[in-house]
mmCIF file with all atom_site columns, C-alpha atoms in Angstrom:
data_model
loop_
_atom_site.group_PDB
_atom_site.id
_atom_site.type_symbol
_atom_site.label_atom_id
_atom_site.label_alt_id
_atom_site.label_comp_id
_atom_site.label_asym_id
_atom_site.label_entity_id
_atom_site.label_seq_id
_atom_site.pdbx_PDB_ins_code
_atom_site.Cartn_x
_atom_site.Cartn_y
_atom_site.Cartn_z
_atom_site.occupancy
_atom_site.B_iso_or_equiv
_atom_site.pdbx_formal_charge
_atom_site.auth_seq_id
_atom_site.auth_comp_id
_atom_site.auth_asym_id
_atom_site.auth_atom_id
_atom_site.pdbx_PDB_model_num
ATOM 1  C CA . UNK A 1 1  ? -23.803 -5.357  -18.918 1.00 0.00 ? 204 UNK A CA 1
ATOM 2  C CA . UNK A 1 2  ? -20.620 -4.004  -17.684 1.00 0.00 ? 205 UNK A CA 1
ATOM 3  C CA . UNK A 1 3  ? -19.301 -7.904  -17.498 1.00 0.00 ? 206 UNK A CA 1
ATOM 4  C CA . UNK A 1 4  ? -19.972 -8.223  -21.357 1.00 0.00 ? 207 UNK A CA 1
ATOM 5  C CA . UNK A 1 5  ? -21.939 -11.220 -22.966 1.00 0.00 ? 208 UNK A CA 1
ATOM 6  C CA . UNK A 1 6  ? -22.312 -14.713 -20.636 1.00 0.00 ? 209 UNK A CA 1
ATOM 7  C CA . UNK A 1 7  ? -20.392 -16.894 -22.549 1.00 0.00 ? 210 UNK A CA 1
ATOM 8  C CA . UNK A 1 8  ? -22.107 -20.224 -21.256 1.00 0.00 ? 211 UNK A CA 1
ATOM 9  C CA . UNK A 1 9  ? -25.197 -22.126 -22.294 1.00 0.00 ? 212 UNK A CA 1
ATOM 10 C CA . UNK A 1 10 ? -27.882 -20.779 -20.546 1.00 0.00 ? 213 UNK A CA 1
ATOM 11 C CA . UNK A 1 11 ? -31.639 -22.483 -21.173 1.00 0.00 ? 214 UNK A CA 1
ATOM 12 C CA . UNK A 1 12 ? -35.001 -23.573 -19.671 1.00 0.00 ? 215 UNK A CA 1
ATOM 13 C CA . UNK A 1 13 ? -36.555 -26.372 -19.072 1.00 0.00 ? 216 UNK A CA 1
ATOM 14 C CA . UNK A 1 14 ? -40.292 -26.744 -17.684 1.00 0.00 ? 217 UNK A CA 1
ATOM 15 C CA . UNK A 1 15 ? -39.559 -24.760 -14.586 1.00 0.00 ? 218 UNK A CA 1
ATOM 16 C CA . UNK A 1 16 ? -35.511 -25.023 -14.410 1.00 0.00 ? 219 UNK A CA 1
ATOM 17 C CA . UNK A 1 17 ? -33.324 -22.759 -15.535 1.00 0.00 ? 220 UNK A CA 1
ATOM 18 C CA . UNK A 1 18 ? -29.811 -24.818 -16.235 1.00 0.00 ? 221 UNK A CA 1
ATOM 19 C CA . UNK A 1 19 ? -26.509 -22.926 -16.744 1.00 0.00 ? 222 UNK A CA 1
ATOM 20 C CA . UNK A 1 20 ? -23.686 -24.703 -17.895 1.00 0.00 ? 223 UNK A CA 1
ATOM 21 C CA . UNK A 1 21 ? -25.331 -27.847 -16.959 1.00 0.00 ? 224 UNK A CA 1
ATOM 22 C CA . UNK A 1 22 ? -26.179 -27.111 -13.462 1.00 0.00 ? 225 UNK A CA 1
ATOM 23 C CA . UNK A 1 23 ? -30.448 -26.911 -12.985 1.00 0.00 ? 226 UNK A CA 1
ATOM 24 C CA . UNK A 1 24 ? -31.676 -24.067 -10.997 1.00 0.00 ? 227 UNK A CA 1
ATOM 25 C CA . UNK A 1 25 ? -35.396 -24.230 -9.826  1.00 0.00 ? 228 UNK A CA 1
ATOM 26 C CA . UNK A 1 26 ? -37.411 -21.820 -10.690 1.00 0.00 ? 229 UNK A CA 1
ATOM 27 C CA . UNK A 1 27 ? -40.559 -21.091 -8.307  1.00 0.00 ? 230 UNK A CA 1
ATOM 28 C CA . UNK A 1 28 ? -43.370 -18.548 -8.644  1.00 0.00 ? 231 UNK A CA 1
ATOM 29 C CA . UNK A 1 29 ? -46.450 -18.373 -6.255  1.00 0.00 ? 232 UNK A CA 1
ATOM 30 C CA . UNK A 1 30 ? -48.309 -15.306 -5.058  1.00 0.00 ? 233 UNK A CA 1
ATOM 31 C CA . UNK A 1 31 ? -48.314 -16.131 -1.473  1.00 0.00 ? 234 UNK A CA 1
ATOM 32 C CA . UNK A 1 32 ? -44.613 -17.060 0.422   1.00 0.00 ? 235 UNK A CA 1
ATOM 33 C CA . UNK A 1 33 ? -46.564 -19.092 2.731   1.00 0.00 ? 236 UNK A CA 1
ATOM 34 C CA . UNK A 1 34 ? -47.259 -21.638 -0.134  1.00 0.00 ? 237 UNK A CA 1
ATOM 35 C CA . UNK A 1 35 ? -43.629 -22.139 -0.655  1.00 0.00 ? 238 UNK A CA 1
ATOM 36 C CA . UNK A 1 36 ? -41.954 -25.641 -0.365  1.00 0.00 ? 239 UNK A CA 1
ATOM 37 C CA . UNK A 1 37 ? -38.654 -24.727 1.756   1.00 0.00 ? 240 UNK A CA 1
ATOM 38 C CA . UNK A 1 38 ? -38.338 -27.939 3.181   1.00 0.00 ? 241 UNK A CA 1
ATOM 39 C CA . UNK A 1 39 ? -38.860 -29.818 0.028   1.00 0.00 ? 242 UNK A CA 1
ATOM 40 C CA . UNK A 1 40 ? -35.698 -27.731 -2.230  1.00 0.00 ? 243 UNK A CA 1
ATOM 41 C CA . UNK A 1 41 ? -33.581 -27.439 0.500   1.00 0.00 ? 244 UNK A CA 1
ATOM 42 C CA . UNK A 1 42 ? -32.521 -24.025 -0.479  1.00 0.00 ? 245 UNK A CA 1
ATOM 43 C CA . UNK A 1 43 ? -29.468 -22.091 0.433   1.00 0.00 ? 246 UNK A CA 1
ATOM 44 C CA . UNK A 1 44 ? -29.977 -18.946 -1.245  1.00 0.00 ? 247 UNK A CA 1
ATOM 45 C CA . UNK A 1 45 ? -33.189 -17.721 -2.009  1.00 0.00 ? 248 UNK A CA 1
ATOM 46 C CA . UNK A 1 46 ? -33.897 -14.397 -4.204  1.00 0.00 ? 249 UNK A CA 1
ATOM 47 C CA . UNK A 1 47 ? -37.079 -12.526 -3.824  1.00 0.00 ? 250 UNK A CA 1
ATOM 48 C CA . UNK A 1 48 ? -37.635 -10.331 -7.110  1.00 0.00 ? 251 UNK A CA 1
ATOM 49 C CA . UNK A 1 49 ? -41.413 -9.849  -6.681  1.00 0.00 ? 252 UNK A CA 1
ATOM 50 C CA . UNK A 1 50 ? -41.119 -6.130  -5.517  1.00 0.00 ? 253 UNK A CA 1
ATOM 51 C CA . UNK A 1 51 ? -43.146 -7.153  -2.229  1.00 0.00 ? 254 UNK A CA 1
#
C-alpha cells in the first residue's frame, strides 16, 4: 500500500479480528436478513460481498 506496512498487531480469533487490542466482529451469512443488528450494536457496517 501507498501507507507502507501496518505497524500494529493485527490477529484473529474464532470470528474476531483484534487490532492493537481492540476486537472487531467478524460476520458472514449469505442472506442480510439473517443478520443480528440489534444484538452488535453496530455503528459502521461494511458490505464487501459484491451484492
Amino acid at each position: 500500500s501507498v501507507h507502507g506496512r501496518f505497524k500494529g498487531d493485527v490477529a484473529v480469533d474464532g470470528n474476531t479480528l483484534v487490532v492493537n487490542g481492540r476486537k472487531i466482529r467478524l460476520t458472514a451469512v449469505k442472506d442480510p436478513a439473517e443478520l443480528q443488528w440489534g444484538e452488535v450494536g453496530a455503528e459502521i457496517v461494511i458490505e464487501s460481498t459484491g451484492l
